[in-house]
Amino acid sequence: MGGLYVNRTRLILVALVVVLACALPFVLSSYRVFQFNMVLVYAIVLLGLNMLTGFNGQISLGHGAFYAIGAYVAAVLMDHWGVPYWVTVPVAGVICFIAGFLFGLPALRLHGHYLALATFALGISMPQILKYKGLEEWTGGVQGIVILKPEAPFGLNISQDQWLYLFTLIIALVMFWLAWNLLRGRIGRAMVAIRDHPIAAEAMGIDVAAVKTLTFGVSALYAGVGGALGAIVVQFVAPDSFVALVSITFLIGIVIGGLASISGVIYGALFIQFVPNIADEISKAAPWAVYGLFLLAFIFLAPAGIAGFVRALWARLTTGSTRKKRAAQTQET
Amino acid sequence: MEAFLHQVFSGLANGAIYASLALALVMIYQSTHHINFAQGELAMFSTYLAWAMINAGLPYWAAFGLTVVASFFIGLIIERAIVRRVADAPVLTVVVVFIALLVILNSVTGWIFTYTIKVFPSPFPEEPLFGPYISSHEAGVVGVSIFVLVTLFLFFRFTPLGLAMRATAENAVSSRLAGIRTGWMLALGWGIAAAIGAIAGMMVAPIVYLDPNMMSGILLYAIAAALMGGIDSPLGAVIGGLTVGVLENIMGAYVVGTELKLTVALVVIIGVLIFKPTGLFGRSFVTRV
Amino acid sequence: GEQQTDDQDASVDEIKIGSTNPYSGPASAYGTIGRAESAYFKMINDQGGINGRKINFISLDDGYSPPRTVEQIRKLVEEEEVLFLAGTLGTPTNSAIHKYVNAKGVPHVFVNTGATKWGDPQNFPWTMGFNLSYSNESKIYAQYVLENKPDAKIAILYQNDDYGKDYVHGLKEGLGDKADTMIVAEASYEVTDPTIDSQIISLRASGADTFYNVTTPKFAAQAIRKANDIGWKPLHLLNNVSTSVGTVLEPAGLEKSVGLITALYLKDPVDPQWADDEDMKAYTEWFNKYMPDESIDDAFNVNGYIIASGVARLLEACGDDLTRANIMKQMASIKDLQMPMMLPGITWNTSAEDFFLIESAQLARFDGKEWALFGDVIGN
Amino acid sequence: MAGSINTSKVAESQQANSVLLRVAGITVRFGGIVALDDVSFDVRRGEIAGLIGPNGAGKTTLFNCLSRLYDWQNGSIEFEGTPLADVRRHRVAELGIGRTFQNLALFKTMSVRDNIKVGAHCRSRGGFLANALRLPLTGREEPKVDARTETLIELLELGEVADIPAVDLPFGTQKRVELGRAIAAQPSLLLLDEPAAGLNHQEVETFIELIRRIHEELSLTILLVEHHMNLVMRVSDRVFVLDFGRKIADGTPDEIRRDPEVIRAYLGTDS
Amino acid sequence: MPILEVSGLCAGYGASDVLHDVSFSVEQGGITTILGANGAGKTTVLRALCGMLRSARGSIVLDQVQVNGKATESIVRLGVGHVPDGRGTFMNLTTEENLRVGAMTRRDKAAVAADFERVFSYFPRLKERRHQQAGTLSGGEQQMLAISRALMLNPRLLLLDEPSFGLAPLVVQDIFRIMRTINEVQKVAILLVEQNASLALDLASTAYILETGRVVMSGPAHELREAESVRKSYLGY
Ligand SMILES: Nc1ncnc2c1ncn2[C@@H]1O[C@H](COP(=O)(O)OP(=O)(O)OP(=O)(O)O)[C@@H](O)[C@H]1O
Ligand SMILES: Nc1ncnc2c1ncn2[C@@H]1O[C@H](COP(=O)(O)OP(=O)(O)OP(=O)(O)O)[C@@H](O)[C@H]1O
Ligand SMILES: [Mg+2]
Ligand SMILES: [Mg+2]
């Protein structure tokens, strides 16, 4: 976490990635643009989850639930009230923030595996709640809701896919910027301090309960924004889109990408978006087995996540000094 | 009233299923401090082994014994070959390894044995035990769970090996400094857990049928049961399992209906945990500075 | 959205067809359907293809997750540029792409679920379902009950998803005004439930004398066995999804299955009554050659086999006019087609207004050995 | 921080000898164990008070009460007139009580610099929104925290290791980081739990200098638990002695050194 | 004939070494002490001896057995008790269970029982706290427990990393008395790392001074006691 110095190389790198990301929809086919659009969506969700789990140390196996809430908020708003798609995104964020905060309150009492279970339970229950008769009028029950795809505004001469991608990209950049600010400042330090030693953190004057619940809220907010964007991109929400497996996939994303790493969520998002397809191409008989092997391979080759791997590589390339290397091990990019 | 009793008994029978897998979870927790998400699939895989042996003509008990032994070694090998490599990694990394194992086992089993359900025989007589309430097999499952519970309890409480395993799970470095072969303790923990899982699988399969997804639902309940009972307590696992079984039935039949019964049951469990954060029978450990 | 007209050039010697199936994930039991379809096309290609063209059947994994279906279908349509889609499996998954494929004008046929919405030519002219719709099937049972047991007290067990709810809805429609009085209990289950014992106990306790069992194979077997074990002997109506003798009734116990009633339209490879049937011989021969590692018991394979043979049949009908418009046109002009592995007398019929392929079935009662068909073929 | 020297000197002379911390009749039980038994004492503003006693006498337990980690069954603790019982845990630091931990409680993965910055948490402002949006407030606060941190790093000679994760440092250095973290909160009362454990003779000498220096420069009141008699006796103005949870003596170091009860229970003869 | 003979030991954590070419020995039944400043590498030496550092190179001979590269537990089973830096308490086990873990390698039930009584007589506090969760013991109590745990192993060679750490003066005196006793009565050889140089040099026969990972001085303890530099840095007179 320490030494988040914004040096020039890093700035250039970030700028390069952003430029590349902006250029993407103009060089790739619509279908690929759609895939990368989902990568951005996942990256936002993973960023929130990593904030909670990686930085703050609260394990969530149920973030799919907030992703679902975000998606449904967007879908219901658009479907029932004709709310413009871009309005639904912040609304979904706010609603999920509240939901996350409220869930975070009882979660304060639970630690480790017990918290993991509680969040997992949330993930498992969500499809059932979405199917529930009493909510059917809004949620469309098991049928789900079909959403219309937005056109590019201001008479821009670009396709819907390109526009949606850019729209998502802008939001993603904002979300990354916010997370970056948050994590490198006073609150970010407090989050990590709580993860490393909650008792000492409290003795240092950190309101552990408040930081934890708010982190839960913010993390749910990210999931909700991601959910809303995901719903708009996929143009469809249904309970079956938000099964417990989704939450597990998000967890895989942050671990493979790199716990407590901001850049890691991008790697993680790429992994969860593309590796299942690769697995499918390798075997129709047992694609899951292939997927599992990929997981194991990544964990073994990059135990600190892809971000950690890249960092170590970078450290080896740039300096031979042991000090820096050591510092890099726990620093984050 | 009769229906109510029936629901309770059926809940107990289901609960015994959850308990049997929960015991395997407690076993692995005690010896590694992890919750093994692949435990259910491991049990399922073991049960397929037993099924294959029985199909090949082996008598039930021979297949049973061989399966338990084979599962022990499978657990051992998985620990040595795979889990060992992430021994020092953060919990979540290990969780991902478990998930990888889960999907691999699930998928490979489906591939080898196909997804059609299979009948798995019961070692217990056909006739029901208490009228229509509970079958002999279900009663048998309860009995087996209690047997495993008592064995585990005695093992951890009174044998040096049990103590060595607990010590290893808690502080591997200090354990090595006490001369404990921690590598073997972890492998042994996996082995025993896999063996218990195999027993659980063979007890469960006659009731739910054998298929590659047989355990995925049960695992969820078993985790809930183990945590509600206290993840370090074999007794808690059994009582947790039975409670979850009954609770779920009563919720579904009389309180919230079947659609939300799982949700509500989970809410109740979490409620219990909030009230008692280490589970009903879990020991609470103080961290002091 | 823009409508694409990249119909395939008739001169090509390969026809690309796209599909999705859950090969991974909790629904991977259905994966065998996709593998059966692929195996069938392999046979077709081995025999020289259709009208001299090989079939390139690209079936992708969607894990039964709607967002992934959208992604895979877009890949098939936009990257692979398949001529059409066939046999995509699952209601939520197909719902997710329903609008997309119709906007794109890509034929989306033999949709492999029984939801009613796949037969709506007005709004979705490019989509046509395959199965007898769940609601039509339900209406057959409703009619049967109304005729044979007018004062029945019905208890329903259904899977808590669109498949289950479609069935329940269909039954209620079929019963009409009497639905409220006749249906005395409903209980649902989740696919993750280990057992449905509790539900069976509740349903029995409702005093029902008729049991409408809307479950997938594993739960169907559990339900049949459990009802029997607790001594509940209702008129037991079992949905067509789970009529496989090999994978449902045998596990449940053949003697416990006696008296089950269902609506059939496919032949079951394990049902002894078809042992000497020509269709079945061809099927078995194909199966042993092309799917040696799979289980012949599994009636899901029949589903894949028929869909694939339907697709082959469709391509034959299209001749050299391999345009998307022609595909839909041929799809919508099937008359009294008797396909292999379909029950005798159950034919396919479609028209520009009628996008339901299979609309009839025949009731059957399980006699402990085989499904004894009785009554006429019901439906149009 | 450096600038505060003069003003605080004035304040100190005004308030000299006023009671900063009052512990009255504190009793703490764990099941059957009585860890503290009716313990009372005062710490005056500006002094260095030593707290000694055999192992398990209850010294750390007392510290844990002062930072509200433990609840006590009887008695009261007042800090600057505020009853501590009414103060929530995370408010203790803000109130002016800082501490180090006997067994180290650093934020392991964080760098030395960040550890110290966390220490300054209670003296800076800016919540989630201000941080995420980089409101002007953050722009003002962060540089202040940075500056204070750098001053402390210099004071404690941690410059060499400032970017290294705390967990990789030798024990003694970690103790210094903890000290830095504690004083970053600008406490008026500093609780040190065995700060010199594991230091050799020369290091203890250096440490005594350091203690005196921070006491002076930061005008702190210090309550010190230590088994290193040389250190305690040299820096303390007064010493309290606990044994089996009970206070058995208090007085100047000289008085304590001669107290037969203390010699019997704690010091032994050859020290 | 030394029970422990170390030569050319290099070891570290990660990329660079902390120890450079360290050589020393402990005589059979003797007491050797290693002194050194904070971070000099004393703990690292003890860790390397016990096979806890993969990076360790050089030769370590324990009673004529080359133990380099052996697993920690195998080395321990040769009769090496280790009171580690940081105490290594099993926080969630009881005091008694901690001690039972210490005696895990032993089969002689009666002797173990006797040793229980012995360590309880050394540290009556532990007996009182017998069934308490060890994690809640006070710092000093945990230190007593760590020493006792090592004694329960009935070692031939005892490695002590700052045994007096966090102990009250009286107890420190006790500990050194105990060390002397077990050394004399049970012929346990001791390698002592200690900050209280005065006591350590009194107890030990041989001493080594470690500075930034190198042995800079060694010899009979009483001689080192007189050395100017040792007096200034470690003894304070
Ligand atoms: N949470 C707790 N549960 C049970 N007993 C406790 C707890 N905390 C402390 N104790 C007991 O209270 C007594 C006092 O402990 P404390 O840590 O205050 O001692 P101390 O004076 O700091 O000793 P040391 O000098 O060894 O650090 C000890 O005997 C300890 O075992
Ligand atoms: N786990 C570790 N990871 C990385 N570096 C370490 C680790 N442990 C110790 N070091 C480094 O190795 C060097 C020697 O440390 P060691 O603990 O051996 O010193 P020591 O002489 O025992 O000091 P002390 O008196 O503090 O116990 C120190 O510079 C320390 O930073
Ligand atoms: Mg203490
Ligand atoms: Mg050391």
PDB file of C-alpha atoms in Angstrom, chain C residues 177-329:
ATOM      1  CA  ASP C 177     -62.539 -21.702 -13.613  1.00  0.00           C
ATOM      2  CA  LYS C 178     -62.031 -24.885 -11.717  1.00  0.00           C
ATOM      3  CA  ALA C 179     -58.340 -24.253 -11.117  1.00  0.00           C
ATOM      4  CA  ASP C 180     -58.892 -22.424  -7.856  1.00  0.00           C
ATOM      5  CA  THR C 181     -61.001 -25.136  -6.340  1.00  0.00           C
ATOM      6  CA  MET C 182     -59.140 -28.100  -7.711  1.00  0.00           C
ATOM      7  CA  ILE C 183     -55.598 -27.084  -6.906  1.00  0.00           C
ATOM      8  CA  VAL C 184     -55.223 -27.558  -3.174  1.00  0.00           C
ATOM      9  CA  ALA C 185     -51.477 -27.266  -2.735  1.00  0.00           C
ATOM     10  CA  GLU C 186     -48.393 -26.009  -4.523  1.00  0.00           C
ATOM     11  CA  ALA C 187     -44.805 -26.476  -3.498  1.00  0.00           C
ATOM     12  CA  SER C 188     -41.661 -25.484  -5.291  1.00  0.00           C
ATOM     13  CA  TYR C 189     -38.081 -26.603  -5.026  1.00  0.00           C
ATOM     14  CA  GLU C 190     -34.751 -25.155  -6.067  1.00  0.00           C
ATOM     15  CA  VAL C 191     -32.314 -27.107  -8.194  1.00  0.00           C
ATOM     16  CA  THR C 192     -29.890 -26.860  -5.302  1.00  0.00           C
ATOM     17  CA  ASP C 193     -32.231 -28.589  -2.866  1.00  0.00           C
ATOM     18  CA  PRO C 194     -30.740 -31.911  -1.824  1.00  0.00           C
ATOM     19  CA  THR C 195     -34.143 -33.571  -1.486  1.00  0.00           C
ATOM     20  CA  ILE C 196     -37.783 -32.719  -1.998  1.00  0.00           C
ATOM     21  CA  ASP C 197     -38.994 -34.939   0.841  1.00  0.00           C
ATOM     22  CA  SER C 198     -40.405 -32.065   2.819  1.00  0.00           C
ATOM     23  CA  GLN C 199     -42.410 -30.843  -0.140  1.00  0.00           C
ATOM     24  CA  ILE C 200     -43.880 -34.291  -0.740  1.00  0.00           C
ATOM     25  CA  ILE C 201     -44.902 -34.545   2.883  1.00  0.00           C
ATOM     26  CA  SER C 202     -46.581 -31.156   2.711  1.00  0.00           C
ATOM     27  CA  LEU C 203     -48.377 -31.999  -0.507  1.00  0.00           C
ATOM     28  CA  ARG C 204     -49.628 -35.246   0.871  1.00  0.00           C
ATOM     29  CA  ALA C 205     -50.798 -33.526   4.020  1.00  0.00           C
ATOM     30  CA  SER C 206     -52.921 -31.220   1.896  1.00  0.00           C
ATOM     31  CA  GLY C 207     -55.248 -34.158   1.289  1.00  0.00           C
ATOM     32  CA  ALA C 208     -54.696 -34.072  -2.450  1.00  0.00           C
ATOM     33  CA  ASP C 209     -55.593 -37.121  -4.493  1.00  0.00           C
ATOM     34  CA  THR C 210     -53.881 -35.985  -7.659  1.00  0.00           C
ATOM     35  CA  PHE C 211     -50.210 -35.138  -7.889  1.00  0.00           C
ATOM     36  CA  TYR C 212     -48.874 -32.993 -10.682  1.00  0.00           C
ATOM     37  CA  ASN C 213     -45.173 -33.647 -10.727  1.00  0.00           C
ATOM     38  CA  VAL C 214     -43.285 -30.944 -12.613  1.00  0.00           C
ATOM     39  CA  THR C 215     -39.704 -31.901 -11.964  1.00  0.00           C
ATOM     40  CA  THR C 216     -36.439 -32.675 -13.711  1.00  0.00           C
ATOM     41  CA  PRO C 217     -35.161 -36.262 -13.712  1.00  0.00           C
ATOM     42  CA  LYS C 218     -33.385 -36.465 -10.365  1.00  0.00           C
ATOM     43  CA  PHE C 219     -36.188 -34.801  -8.472  1.00  0.00           C
ATOM     44  CA  ALA C 220     -38.801 -36.751 -10.374  1.00  0.00           C
ATOM     45  CA  ALA C 221     -37.195 -39.989  -9.280  1.00  0.00           C
ATOM     46  CA  GLN C 222     -37.004 -38.745  -5.701  1.00  0.00           C
ATOM     47  CA  ALA C 223     -40.615 -37.634  -5.777  1.00  0.00           C
ATOM     48  CA  ILE C 224     -41.930 -40.902  -7.194  1.00  0.00           C
ATOM     49  CA  ARG C 225     -40.011 -42.908  -4.635  1.00  0.00           C
ATOM     50  CA  LYS C 226     -40.839 -40.685  -1.702  1.00  0.00           C
ATOM     51  CA  ALA C 227     -44.555 -40.507  -2.449  1.00  0.00           C
ATOM     52  CA  ASN C 228     -44.579 -44.257  -2.614  1.00  0.00           C
ATOM     53  CA  ASP C 229     -42.546 -44.729   0.545  1.00  0.00           C
ATOM     54  CA  ILE C 230     -44.839 -42.617   2.654  1.00  0.00           C
ATOM     55  CA  GLY C 231     -47.829 -44.406   1.289  1.00  0.00           C
ATOM     56  CA  TRP C 232     -49.262 -41.601  -0.791  1.00  0.00           C
ATOM     57  CA  LYS C 233     -51.078 -43.058  -3.779  1.00  0.00           C
ATOM     58  CA  PRO C 234     -52.534 -40.210  -5.804  1.00  0.00           C
ATOM     59  CA  LEU C 235     -53.233 -40.027  -9.488  1.00  0.00           C
ATOM     60  CA  HIS C 236     -49.687 -39.169 -10.414  1.00  0.00           C
ATOM     61  CA  LEU C 237     -49.194 -36.951 -13.460  1.00  0.00           C
ATOM     62  CA  LEU C 238     -45.547 -36.729 -14.432  1.00  0.00           C
ATOM     63  CA  ASN C 239     -44.273 -34.081 -16.821  1.00  0.00           C
ATOM     64  CA  ASN C 240     -42.752 -35.210 -20.071  1.00  0.00           C
ATOM     65  CA  VAL C 241     -39.305 -33.886 -19.117  1.00  0.00           C
ATOM     66  CA  SER C 242     -38.797 -36.801 -16.773  1.00  0.00           C
ATOM     67  CA  THR C 243     -40.388 -39.792 -18.458  1.00  0.00           C
ATOM     68  CA  SER C 244     -37.147 -41.581 -19.215  1.00  0.00           C
ATOM     69  CA  VAL C 245     -37.464 -45.180 -18.105  1.00  0.00           C
ATOM     70  CA  GLY C 246     -33.727 -45.569 -17.785  1.00  0.00           C
ATOM     71  CA  THR C 247     -32.811 -42.394 -15.973  1.00  0.00           C
ATOM     72  CA  VAL C 248     -35.934 -41.695 -13.938  1.00  0.00           C
ATOM     73  CA  LEU C 249     -38.224 -44.644 -13.456  1.00  0.00           C
ATOM     74  CA  GLU C 250     -35.587 -47.302 -12.908  1.00  0.00           C
ATOM     75  CA  PRO C 251     -33.825 -45.225 -10.264  1.00  0.00           C
ATOM     76  CA  ALA C 252     -37.178 -44.467  -8.679  1.00  0.00           C
ATOM     77  CA  GLY C 253     -38.092 -48.128  -8.805  1.00  0.00           C
ATOM     78  CA  LEU C 254     -40.166 -49.560 -11.655  1.00  0.00           C
ATOM     79  CA  GLU C 255     -42.735 -51.011  -9.270  1.00  0.00           C
ATOM     80  CA  LYS C 256     -43.039 -47.632  -7.555  1.00  0.00           C
ATOM     81  CA  SER C 257     -43.655 -46.016 -10.908  1.00  0.00           C
ATOM     82  CA  VAL C 258     -46.657 -48.120 -11.826  1.00  0.00           C
ATOM     83  CA  GLY C 259     -49.637 -45.938 -12.611  1.00  0.00           C
ATOM     84  CA  LEU C 260     -47.766 -42.810 -13.557  1.00  0.00           C
ATOM     85  CA  ILE C 261     -49.433 -40.893 -16.328  1.00  0.00           C
ATOM     86  CA  THR C 262     -47.702 -38.630 -18.771  1.00  0.00           C
ATOM     87  CA  ALA C 263     -47.978 -37.127 -22.218  1.00  0.00           C
ATOM     88  CA  LEU C 264     -45.437 -38.627 -24.573  1.00  0.00           C
ATOM     89  CA  TYR C 265     -44.204 -37.580 -27.974  1.00  0.00           C
ATOM     90  CA  LEU C 266     -40.742 -39.125 -28.190  1.00  0.00           C
ATOM     91  CA  LYS C 267     -39.610 -42.715 -28.114  1.00  0.00           C
ATOM     92  CA  ASP C 268     -37.566 -43.757 -25.139  1.00  0.00           C
ATOM     93  CA  PRO C 269     -34.515 -45.930 -25.922  1.00  0.00           C
ATOM     94  CA  VAL C 270     -34.982 -47.924 -22.727  1.00  0.00           C
ATOM     95  CA  ASP C 271     -38.695 -48.513 -23.102  1.00  0.00           C
ATOM     96  CA  PRO C 272     -38.966 -52.181 -24.177  1.00  0.00           C
ATOM     97  CA  GLN C 273     -41.942 -51.534 -26.446  1.00  0.00           C
ATOM     98  CA  TRP C 274     -39.609 -49.974 -29.023  1.00  0.00           C
ATOM     99  CA  ALA C 275     -37.052 -52.742 -28.908  1.00  0.00           C
ATOM    100  CA  ASP C 276     -37.819 -53.901 -32.433  1.00  0.00           C
ATOM    101  CA  ASP C 277     -38.718 -50.500 -33.803  1.00  0.00           C
ATOM    102  CA  GLU C 278     -36.867 -49.468 -36.976  1.00  0.00           C
ATOM    103  CA  ASP C 279     -36.307 -45.938 -35.707  1.00  0.00           C
ATOM    104  CA  MET C 280     -34.843 -47.303 -32.566  1.00  0.00           C
ATOM    105  CA  LYS C 281     -32.492 -49.606 -34.403  1.00  0.00           C
ATOM    106  CA  ALA C 282     -31.181 -46.726 -36.428  1.00  0.00           C
ATOM    107  CA  TYR C 283     -30.881 -44.691 -33.285  1.00  0.00           C
ATOM    108  CA  THR C 284     -29.015 -47.376 -31.409  1.00  0.00           C
ATOM    109  CA  GLU C 285     -26.687 -47.953 -34.295  1.00  0.00           C
ATOM    110  CA  TRP C 286     -25.947 -44.247 -34.533  1.00  0.00           C
ATOM    111  CA  PHE C 287     -25.516 -43.984 -30.804  1.00  0.00           C
ATOM    112  CA  ASN C 288     -23.121 -46.857 -30.497  1.00  0.00           C
ATOM    113  CA  LYS C 289     -21.047 -45.535 -33.319  1.00  0.00           C
ATOM    114  CA  TYR C 290     -21.018 -41.846 -32.581  1.00  0.00           C
ATOM    115  CA  MET C 291     -21.536 -41.535 -28.847  1.00  0.00           C
ATOM    116  CA  PRO C 292     -19.861 -44.623 -27.448  1.00  0.00           C
ATOM    117  CA  ASP C 293     -18.908 -42.954 -24.169  1.00  0.00           C
ATOM    118  CA  GLU C 294     -22.330 -41.640 -23.315  1.00  0.00           C
ATOM    119  CA  SER C 295     -25.208 -43.392 -21.667  1.00  0.00           C
ATOM    120  CA  ILE C 296     -27.880 -44.844 -23.938  1.00  0.00           C
ATOM    121  CA  ASP C 297     -30.331 -44.620 -21.057  1.00  0.00           C
ATOM    122  CA  ASP C 298     -30.248 -40.884 -21.247  1.00  0.00           C
ATOM    123  CA  ALA C 299     -33.370 -39.724 -23.061  1.00  0.00           C
ATOM    124  CA  PHE C 300     -31.817 -36.269 -23.437  1.00  0.00           C
ATOM    125  CA  ASN C 301     -29.822 -37.721 -26.308  1.00  0.00           C
ATOM    126  CA  VAL C 302     -33.047 -38.470 -28.151  1.00  0.00           C
ATOM    127  CA  ASN C 303     -33.937 -34.827 -27.894  1.00  0.00           C
ATOM    128  CA  GLY C 304     -30.628 -33.833 -29.463  1.00  0.00           C
ATOM    129  CA  TYR C 305     -30.965 -36.542 -32.108  1.00  0.00           C
ATOM    130  CA  ILE C 306     -34.377 -35.359 -33.216  1.00  0.00           C
ATOM    131  CA  ILE C 307     -33.383 -31.715 -33.272  1.00  0.00           C
ATOM    132  CA  ALA C 308     -30.365 -32.513 -35.385  1.00  0.00           C
ATOM    133  CA  SER C 309     -32.389 -34.672 -37.730  1.00  0.00           C
ATOM    134  CA  GLY C 310     -34.937 -31.879 -37.936  1.00  0.00           C
ATOM    135  CA  VAL C 311     -32.203 -29.475 -38.910  1.00  0.00           C
ATOM    136  CA  ALA C 312     -30.954 -31.904 -41.530  1.00  0.00           C
ATOM    137  CA  ARG C 313     -34.457 -32.241 -42.825  1.00  0.00           C
ATOM    138  CA  LEU C 314     -34.818 -28.467 -42.961  1.00  0.00           C
ATOM    139  CA  LEU C 315     -31.648 -28.083 -44.978  1.00  0.00           C
ATOM    140  CA  GLU C 316     -32.793 -30.698 -47.398  1.00  0.00           C
ATOM    141  CA  ALA C 317     -36.000 -28.790 -47.842  1.00  0.00           C
ATOM    142  CA  CYS C 318     -34.081 -25.586 -48.435  1.00  0.00           C
ATOM    143  CA  GLY C 319     -32.230 -27.105 -51.319  1.00  0.00           C
ATOM    144  CA  ASP C 320     -29.781 -24.646 -52.793  1.00  0.00           C
ATOM    145  CA  ASP C 321     -31.655 -21.618 -51.593  1.00  0.00           C
ATOM    146  CA  LEU C 322     -29.688 -21.193 -48.401  1.00  0.00           C
ATOM    147  CA  THR C 323     -30.982 -17.798 -47.477  1.00  0.00           C
ATOM    148  CA  ARG C 324     -32.138 -16.966 -44.015  1.00  0.00           C
ATOM    149  CA  ALA C 325     -35.518 -15.995 -45.384  1.00  0.00           C
ATOM    150  CA  ASN C 326     -35.870 -19.352 -47.038  1.00  0.00           C
ATOM    151  CA  ILE C 327     -34.887 -21.138 -43.896  1.00  0.00           C
ATOM    152  CA  MET C 328     -37.682 -19.466 -42.004  1.00  0.00           C
ATOM    153  CA  LYS C 329     -40.003 -20.054 -44.904  1.00  0.00           C
TER     154      LYS C 329
END
